[in-house]
CSV table of C-alpha atoms in Angstrom, one decimal:
chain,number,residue,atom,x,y,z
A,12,UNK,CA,247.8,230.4,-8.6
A,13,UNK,CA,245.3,232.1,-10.8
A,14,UNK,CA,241.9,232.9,-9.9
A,15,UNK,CA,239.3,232.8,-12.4
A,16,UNK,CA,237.4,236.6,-13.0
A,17,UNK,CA,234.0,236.5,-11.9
A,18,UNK,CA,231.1,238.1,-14.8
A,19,UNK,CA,231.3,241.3,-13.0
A,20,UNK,CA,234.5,242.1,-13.3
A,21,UNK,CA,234.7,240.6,-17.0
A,22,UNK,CA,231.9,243.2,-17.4
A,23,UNK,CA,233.2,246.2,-15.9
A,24,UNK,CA,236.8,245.6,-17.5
A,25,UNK,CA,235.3,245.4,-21.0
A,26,UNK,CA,233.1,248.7,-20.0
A,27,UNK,CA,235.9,250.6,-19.0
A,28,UNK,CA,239.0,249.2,-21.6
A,29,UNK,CA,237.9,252.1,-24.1
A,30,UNK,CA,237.5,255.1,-21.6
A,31,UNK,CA,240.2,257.1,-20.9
A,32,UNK,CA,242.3,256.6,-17.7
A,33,UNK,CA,241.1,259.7,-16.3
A,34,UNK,CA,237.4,258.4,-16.1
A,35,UNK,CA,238.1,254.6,-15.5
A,36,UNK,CA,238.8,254.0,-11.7
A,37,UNK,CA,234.7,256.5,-11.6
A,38,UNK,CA,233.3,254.3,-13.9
A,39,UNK,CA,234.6,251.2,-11.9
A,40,UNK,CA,233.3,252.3,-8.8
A,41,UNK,CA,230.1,253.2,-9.9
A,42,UNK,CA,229.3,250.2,-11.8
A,43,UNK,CA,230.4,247.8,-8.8
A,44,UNK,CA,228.5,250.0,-6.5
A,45,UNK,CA,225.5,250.0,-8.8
A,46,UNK,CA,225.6,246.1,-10.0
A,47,UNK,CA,226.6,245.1,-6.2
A,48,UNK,CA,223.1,246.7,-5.1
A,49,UNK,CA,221.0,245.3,-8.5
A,50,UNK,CA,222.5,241.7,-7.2
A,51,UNK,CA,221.6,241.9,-3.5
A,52,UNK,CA,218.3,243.2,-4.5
A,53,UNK,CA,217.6,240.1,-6.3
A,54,UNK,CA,219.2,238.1,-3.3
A,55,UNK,CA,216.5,239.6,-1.5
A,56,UNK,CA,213.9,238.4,-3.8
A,57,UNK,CA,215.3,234.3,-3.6
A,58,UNK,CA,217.4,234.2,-6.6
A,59,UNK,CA,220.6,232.4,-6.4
A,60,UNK,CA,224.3,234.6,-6.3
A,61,UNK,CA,224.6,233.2,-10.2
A,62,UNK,CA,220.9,233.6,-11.7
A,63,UNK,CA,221.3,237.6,-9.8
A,64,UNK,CA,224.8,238.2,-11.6
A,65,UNK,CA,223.8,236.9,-14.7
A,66,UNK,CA,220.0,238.6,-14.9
A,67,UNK,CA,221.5,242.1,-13.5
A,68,UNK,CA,224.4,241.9,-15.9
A,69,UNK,CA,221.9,240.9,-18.7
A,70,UNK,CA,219.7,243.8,-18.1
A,71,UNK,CA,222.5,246.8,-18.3
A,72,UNK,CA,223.2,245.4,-22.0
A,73,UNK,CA,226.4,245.7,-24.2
A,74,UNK,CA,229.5,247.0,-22.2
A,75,UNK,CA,230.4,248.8,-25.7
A,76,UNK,CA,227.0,250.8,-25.6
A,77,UNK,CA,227.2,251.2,-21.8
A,78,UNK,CA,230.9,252.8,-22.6
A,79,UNK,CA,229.7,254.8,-25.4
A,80,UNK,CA,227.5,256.6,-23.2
A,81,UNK,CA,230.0,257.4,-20.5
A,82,UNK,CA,232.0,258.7,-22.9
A,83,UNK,CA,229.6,260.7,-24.8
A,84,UNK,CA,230.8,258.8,-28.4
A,85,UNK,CA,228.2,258.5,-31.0
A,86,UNK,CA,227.3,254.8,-32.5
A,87,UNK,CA,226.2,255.6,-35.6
A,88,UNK,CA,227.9,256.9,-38.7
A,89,UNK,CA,225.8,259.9,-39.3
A,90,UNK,CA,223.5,260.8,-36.9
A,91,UNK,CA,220.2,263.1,-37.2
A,92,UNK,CA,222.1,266.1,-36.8
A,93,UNK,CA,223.7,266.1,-40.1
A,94,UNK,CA,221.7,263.2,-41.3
A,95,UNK,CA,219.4,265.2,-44.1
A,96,UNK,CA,221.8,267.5,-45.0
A,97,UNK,CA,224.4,264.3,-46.1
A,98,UNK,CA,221.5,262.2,-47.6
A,99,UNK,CA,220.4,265.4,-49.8
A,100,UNK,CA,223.8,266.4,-51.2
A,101,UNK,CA,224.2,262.4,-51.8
A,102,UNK,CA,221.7,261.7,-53.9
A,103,UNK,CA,222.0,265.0,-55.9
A,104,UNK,CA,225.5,264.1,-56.5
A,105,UNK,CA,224.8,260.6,-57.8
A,106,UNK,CA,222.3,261.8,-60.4
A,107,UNK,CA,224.7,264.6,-61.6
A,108,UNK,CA,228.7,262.8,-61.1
A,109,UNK,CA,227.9,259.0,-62.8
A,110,UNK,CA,225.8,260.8,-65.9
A,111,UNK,CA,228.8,263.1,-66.4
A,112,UNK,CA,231.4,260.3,-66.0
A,113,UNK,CA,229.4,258.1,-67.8
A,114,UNK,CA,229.0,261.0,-70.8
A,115,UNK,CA,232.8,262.1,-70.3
A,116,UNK,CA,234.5,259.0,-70.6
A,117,UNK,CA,232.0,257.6,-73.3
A,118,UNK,CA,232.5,261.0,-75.4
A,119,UNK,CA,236.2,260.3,-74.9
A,120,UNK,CA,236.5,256.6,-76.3
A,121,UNK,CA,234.2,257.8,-79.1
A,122,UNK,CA,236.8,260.8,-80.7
A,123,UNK,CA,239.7,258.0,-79.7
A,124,UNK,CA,238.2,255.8,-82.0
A,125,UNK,CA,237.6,252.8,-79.6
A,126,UNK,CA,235.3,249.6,-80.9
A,127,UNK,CA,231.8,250.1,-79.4
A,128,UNK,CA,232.2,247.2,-76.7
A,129,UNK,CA,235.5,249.3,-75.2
A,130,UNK,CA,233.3,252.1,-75.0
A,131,UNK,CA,230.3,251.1,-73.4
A,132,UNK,CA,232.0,248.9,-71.3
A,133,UNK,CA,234.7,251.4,-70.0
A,134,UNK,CA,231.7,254.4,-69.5
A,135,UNK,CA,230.0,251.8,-67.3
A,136,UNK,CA,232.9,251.2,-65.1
A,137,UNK,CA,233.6,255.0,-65.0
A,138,UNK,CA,229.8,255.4,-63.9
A,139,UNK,CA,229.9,252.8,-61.2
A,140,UNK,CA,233.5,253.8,-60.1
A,141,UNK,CA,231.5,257.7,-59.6
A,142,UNK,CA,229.2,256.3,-57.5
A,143,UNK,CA,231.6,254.4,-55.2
A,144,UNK,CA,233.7,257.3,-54.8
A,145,UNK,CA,230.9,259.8,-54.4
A,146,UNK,CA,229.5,257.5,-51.5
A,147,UNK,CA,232.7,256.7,-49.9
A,148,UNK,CA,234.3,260.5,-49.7
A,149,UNK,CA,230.5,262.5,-48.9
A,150,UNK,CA,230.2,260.0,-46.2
A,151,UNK,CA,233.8,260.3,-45.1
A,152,UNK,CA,233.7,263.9,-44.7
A,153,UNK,CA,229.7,263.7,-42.5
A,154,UNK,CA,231.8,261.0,-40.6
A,155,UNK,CA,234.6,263.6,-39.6
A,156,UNK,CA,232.2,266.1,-39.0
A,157,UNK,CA,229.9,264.2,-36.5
A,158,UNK,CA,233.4,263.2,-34.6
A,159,UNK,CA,234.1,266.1,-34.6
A,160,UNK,CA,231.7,268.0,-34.0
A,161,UNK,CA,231.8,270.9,-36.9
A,162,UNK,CA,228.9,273.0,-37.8
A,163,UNK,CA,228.5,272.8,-41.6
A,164,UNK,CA,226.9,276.3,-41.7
A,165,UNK,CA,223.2,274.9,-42.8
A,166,UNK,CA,220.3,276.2,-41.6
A,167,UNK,CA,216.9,275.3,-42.4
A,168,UNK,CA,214.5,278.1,-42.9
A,169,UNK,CA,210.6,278.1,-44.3
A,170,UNK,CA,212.1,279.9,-47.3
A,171,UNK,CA,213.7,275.9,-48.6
A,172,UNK,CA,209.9,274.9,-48.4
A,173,UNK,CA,209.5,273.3,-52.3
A,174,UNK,CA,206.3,274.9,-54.6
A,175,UNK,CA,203.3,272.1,-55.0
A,176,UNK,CA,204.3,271.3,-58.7
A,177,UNK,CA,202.1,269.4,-61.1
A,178,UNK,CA,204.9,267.3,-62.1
A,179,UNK,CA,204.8,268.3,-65.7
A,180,UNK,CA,201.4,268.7,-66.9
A,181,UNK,CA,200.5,272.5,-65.8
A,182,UNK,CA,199.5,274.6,-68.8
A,183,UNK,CA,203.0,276.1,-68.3
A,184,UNK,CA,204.4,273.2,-69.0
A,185,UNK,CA,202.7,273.0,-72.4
A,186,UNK,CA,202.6,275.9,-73.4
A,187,UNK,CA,206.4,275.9,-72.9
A,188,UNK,CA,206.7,272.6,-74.7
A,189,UNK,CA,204.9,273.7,-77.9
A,190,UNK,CA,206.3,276.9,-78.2
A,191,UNK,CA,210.0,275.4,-78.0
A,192,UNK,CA,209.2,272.6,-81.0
A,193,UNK,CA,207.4,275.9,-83.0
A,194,UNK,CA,211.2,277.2,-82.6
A,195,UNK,CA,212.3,274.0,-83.8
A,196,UNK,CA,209.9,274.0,-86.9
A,197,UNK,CA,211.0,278.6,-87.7
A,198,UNK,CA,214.7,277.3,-87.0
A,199,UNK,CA,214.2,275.0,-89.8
A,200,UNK,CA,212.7,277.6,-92.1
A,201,UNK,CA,214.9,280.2,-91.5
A,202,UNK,CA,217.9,278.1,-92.0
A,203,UNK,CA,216.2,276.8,-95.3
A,204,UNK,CA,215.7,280.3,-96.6
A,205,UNK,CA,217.6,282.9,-94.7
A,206,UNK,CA,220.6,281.0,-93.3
A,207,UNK,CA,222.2,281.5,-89.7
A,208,UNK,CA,225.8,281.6,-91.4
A,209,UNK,CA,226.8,284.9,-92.8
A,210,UNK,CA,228.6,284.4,-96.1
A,211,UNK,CA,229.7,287.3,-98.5
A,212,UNK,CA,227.0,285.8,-100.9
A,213,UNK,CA,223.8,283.7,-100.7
A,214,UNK,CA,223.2,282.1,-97.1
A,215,UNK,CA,224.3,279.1,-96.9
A,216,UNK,CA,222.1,276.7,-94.9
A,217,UNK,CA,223.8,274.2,-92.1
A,218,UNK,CA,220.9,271.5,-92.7
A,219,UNK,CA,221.9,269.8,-96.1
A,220,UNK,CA,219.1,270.7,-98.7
A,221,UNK,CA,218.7,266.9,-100.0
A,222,UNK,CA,216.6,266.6,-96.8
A,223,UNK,CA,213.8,268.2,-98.7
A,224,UNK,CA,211.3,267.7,-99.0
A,225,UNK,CA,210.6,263.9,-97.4
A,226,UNK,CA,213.2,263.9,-94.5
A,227,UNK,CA,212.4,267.5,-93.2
A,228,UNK,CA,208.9,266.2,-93.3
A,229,UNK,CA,209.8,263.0,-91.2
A,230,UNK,CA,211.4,266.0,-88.4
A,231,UNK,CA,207.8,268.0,-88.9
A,232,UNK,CA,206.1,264.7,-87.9
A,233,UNK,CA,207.9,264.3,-84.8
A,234,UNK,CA,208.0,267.7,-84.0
A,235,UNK,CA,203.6,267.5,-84.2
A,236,UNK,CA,203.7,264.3,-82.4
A,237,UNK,CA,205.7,265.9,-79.5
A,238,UNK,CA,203.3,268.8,-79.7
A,239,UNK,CA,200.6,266.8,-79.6
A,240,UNK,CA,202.2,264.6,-76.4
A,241,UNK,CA,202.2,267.8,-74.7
A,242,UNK,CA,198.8,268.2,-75.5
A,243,UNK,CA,197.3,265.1,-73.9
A,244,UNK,CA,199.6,265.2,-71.2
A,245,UNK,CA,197.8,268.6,-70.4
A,246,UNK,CA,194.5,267.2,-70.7
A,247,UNK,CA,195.0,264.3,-68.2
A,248,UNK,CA,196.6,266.6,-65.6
A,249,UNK,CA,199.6,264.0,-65.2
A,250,UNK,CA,201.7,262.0,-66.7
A,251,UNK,CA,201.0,258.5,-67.5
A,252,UNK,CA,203.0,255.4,-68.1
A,253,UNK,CA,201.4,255.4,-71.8
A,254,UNK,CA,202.4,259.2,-72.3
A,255,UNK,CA,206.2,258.3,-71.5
A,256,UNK,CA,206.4,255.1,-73.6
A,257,UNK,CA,205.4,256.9,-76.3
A,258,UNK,CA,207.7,260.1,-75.7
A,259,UNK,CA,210.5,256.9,-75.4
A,260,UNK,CA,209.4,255.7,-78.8
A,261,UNK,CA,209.4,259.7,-80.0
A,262,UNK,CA,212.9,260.1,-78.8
A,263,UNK,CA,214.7,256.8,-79.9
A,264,UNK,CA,213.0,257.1,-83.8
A,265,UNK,CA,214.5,261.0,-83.7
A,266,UNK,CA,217.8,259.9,-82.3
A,267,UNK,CA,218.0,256.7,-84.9
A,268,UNK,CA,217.3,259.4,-87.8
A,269,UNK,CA,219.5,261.9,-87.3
A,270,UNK,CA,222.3,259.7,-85.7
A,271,UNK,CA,221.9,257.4,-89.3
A,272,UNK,CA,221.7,261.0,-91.8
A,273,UNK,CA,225.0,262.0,-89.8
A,274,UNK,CA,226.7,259.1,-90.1
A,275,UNK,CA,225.7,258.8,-94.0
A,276,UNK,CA,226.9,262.1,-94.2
A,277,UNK,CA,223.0,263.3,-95.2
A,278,UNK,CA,222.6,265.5,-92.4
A,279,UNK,CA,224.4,269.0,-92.7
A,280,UNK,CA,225.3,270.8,-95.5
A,281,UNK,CA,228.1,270.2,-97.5
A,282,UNK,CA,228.5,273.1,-99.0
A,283,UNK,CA,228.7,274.2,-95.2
A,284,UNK,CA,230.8,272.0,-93.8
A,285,UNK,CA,233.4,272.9,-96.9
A,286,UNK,CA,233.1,276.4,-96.4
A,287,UNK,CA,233.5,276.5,-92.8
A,288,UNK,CA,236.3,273.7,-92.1
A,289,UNK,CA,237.4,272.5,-95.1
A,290,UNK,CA,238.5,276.0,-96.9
A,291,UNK,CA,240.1,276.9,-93.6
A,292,UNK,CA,242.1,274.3,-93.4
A,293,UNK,CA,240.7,272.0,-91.0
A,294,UNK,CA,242.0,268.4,-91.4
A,295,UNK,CA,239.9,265.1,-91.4
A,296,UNK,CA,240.5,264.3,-88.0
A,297,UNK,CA,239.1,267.2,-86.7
A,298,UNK,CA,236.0,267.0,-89.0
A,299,UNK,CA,236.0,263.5,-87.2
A,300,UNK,CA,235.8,264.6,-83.8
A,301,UNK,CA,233.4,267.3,-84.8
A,302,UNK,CA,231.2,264.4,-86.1
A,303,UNK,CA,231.4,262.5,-83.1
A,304,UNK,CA,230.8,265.6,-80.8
A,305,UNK,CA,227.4,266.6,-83.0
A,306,UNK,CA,226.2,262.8,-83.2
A,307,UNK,CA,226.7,262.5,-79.2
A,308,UNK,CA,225.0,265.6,-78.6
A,309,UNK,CA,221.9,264.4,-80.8
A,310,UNK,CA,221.9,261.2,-78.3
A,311,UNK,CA,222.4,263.4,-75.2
A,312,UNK,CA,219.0,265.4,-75.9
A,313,UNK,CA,216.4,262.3,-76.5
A,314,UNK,CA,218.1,260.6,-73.6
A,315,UNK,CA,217.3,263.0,-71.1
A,316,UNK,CA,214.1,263.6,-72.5
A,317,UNK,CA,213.5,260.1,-72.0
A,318,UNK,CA,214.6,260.3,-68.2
A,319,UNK,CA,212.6,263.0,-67.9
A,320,UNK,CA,209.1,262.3,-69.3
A,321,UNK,CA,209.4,258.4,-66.6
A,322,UNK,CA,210.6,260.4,-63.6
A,323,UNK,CA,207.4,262.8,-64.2
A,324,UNK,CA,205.6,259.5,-64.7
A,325,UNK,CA,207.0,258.3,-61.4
A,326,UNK,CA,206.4,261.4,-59.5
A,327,UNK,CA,203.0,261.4,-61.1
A,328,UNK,CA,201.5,257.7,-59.5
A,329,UNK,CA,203.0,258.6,-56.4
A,330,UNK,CA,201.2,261.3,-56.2
């Protein structure tokens, strides 16, 4: 004959299942002891044996969290201890690893000649595998180390408190800004008329000369539009959502242009291009991959400079 267990000892057994042996027969007796008294306190009061029980039982809470704290085992999966430091490296790694992946495998498929659906749609499963992976494995190893205890080493100190920035608009900022496109606007020049390849004769110039003078003066306009971006963006003292629709509109008409004059062939030099891979030997294929390489780079640029300008805007309103 059985005997049915009362909720007492249904509550202490399920406290005490996932201690260890050594600590089960304390924990027993001091939750009868402590549960016994709670009851016949209430007894005391007028409640019934079952309405006691029930309320006392009630009141201690989950047997799993009860057991957690006896045995000193965490309940969450990264506690405040190493909380900032895995939420920090986190979301710097999944700005730097799916960009990359999504760059690496995209730049690959490009030189391996894949259609333009295979390539976009196998850099987007790249990117979202990087940020599972990246989640899963940082989280893993702050997981291991709150089990087990480890010290990662880091150590906050007032020297890691961040300078008040201006999010882009200082006068640093635009000084820098127009200073680099005046670079872009000598580089120009000097490759027109002095060249950056040495050759035993004339320079020869890597931009092709049947740019001049209409498309070099499409690149000027740009360049005096991004100048002028700079400009207002000083003025305001912030960025606004206006200043980075047009610095999106800037960068998708200069990555259109030079991405088409590439493709056409219109872009660089031929005279350069023959002189430097052509003379020497360098087959087709590899004047392919070369093209892809310099047409992907001319994307990369306007792209982040696109990023850039709305997380400047976003810092910018929340501020």
């Amino acid at each position: 004959m059985t005997t049915t267990a009362t909720l007492t000892e249904r509550y202490i057994s399920a406290t005490i299942r996932s201690l260890t042996p050594e600590v089960q027969d304390d924990v027993r007796a001091e939750l009868e002891g402590s549960i016994a008294d709670a009851i016949d306190a209430r007894l005391e009061q007028g409640e019934s044996r079952d309405d006691a029980e029930r309320a006392v039982l009630t009141e201690l809470g989950d047997p799993g969290i009860l057991a957690a704290g006896y045995a000193d085992r965490p309940l969450h999966l990264i506690g405040p201890k190493y909380y900032l430091v895995w939420w920090r490296l986190l979301k710097l790694l999944l700005i730097i690893v799916p960009i990359c992946a999504f760059g690496g495998v995209m730049l690959g498929q490009l030189i391996d000649g894949a259609p333009v659906g295979e390539v976009i749609g196998t850099a987007v499963v790249a990117a979202l595998g990087s940020i599972v992976h990246v989640g899963f494995w940082v989280t893993l190893v702050f997981f291991i180390l709150e089990r087990t205890g480890a010290d990662t080493g880091v150590r906050w100190s007032v020297d890691q408190l961040p300078e008040p920035t201006q999010n882009g608009a200082g006068r640093a900022d635009a000084i820098a800004s127009v200073v680099f496109l005046l670079l872009g606007v000598g580089a120009v020049f000097w490759d027109a008329f002095i060249g950056f390849f040495p050759t035993e004769g004339a320079p020869i110039a890597i931009l092709n000369p049947g740019l001049w003078p209409w498309g070099i003066t499409v690149f000027f306009v740009l360049i005096a539009a991004e100048a002028l971006l700079a400009v207002v963006v000083y003025a305001n003292r912030r960025w606004t959502i206006g200043a980075a629709v047009v610095n999106t509109l800037l960068a998708v008409v200069f990555a259109a242009w030079s991405l088409a004059l590439l493709v056409r062939g219109e872009l660089l030099n031929p005279e350069f291009l023959r002189f430097v891979f052509t003379d020497n030997g360098v087959t087709d294929e590899t004047m392919r991959i070369l093209t892809v390489i310099t047409g992907f780079s001319l994307d990369a640029f306007p792209i982040w400079d696109i990023v850039d300008g709305w997380l400047k805007t976003a810092r910018a309103r929340r501020g």
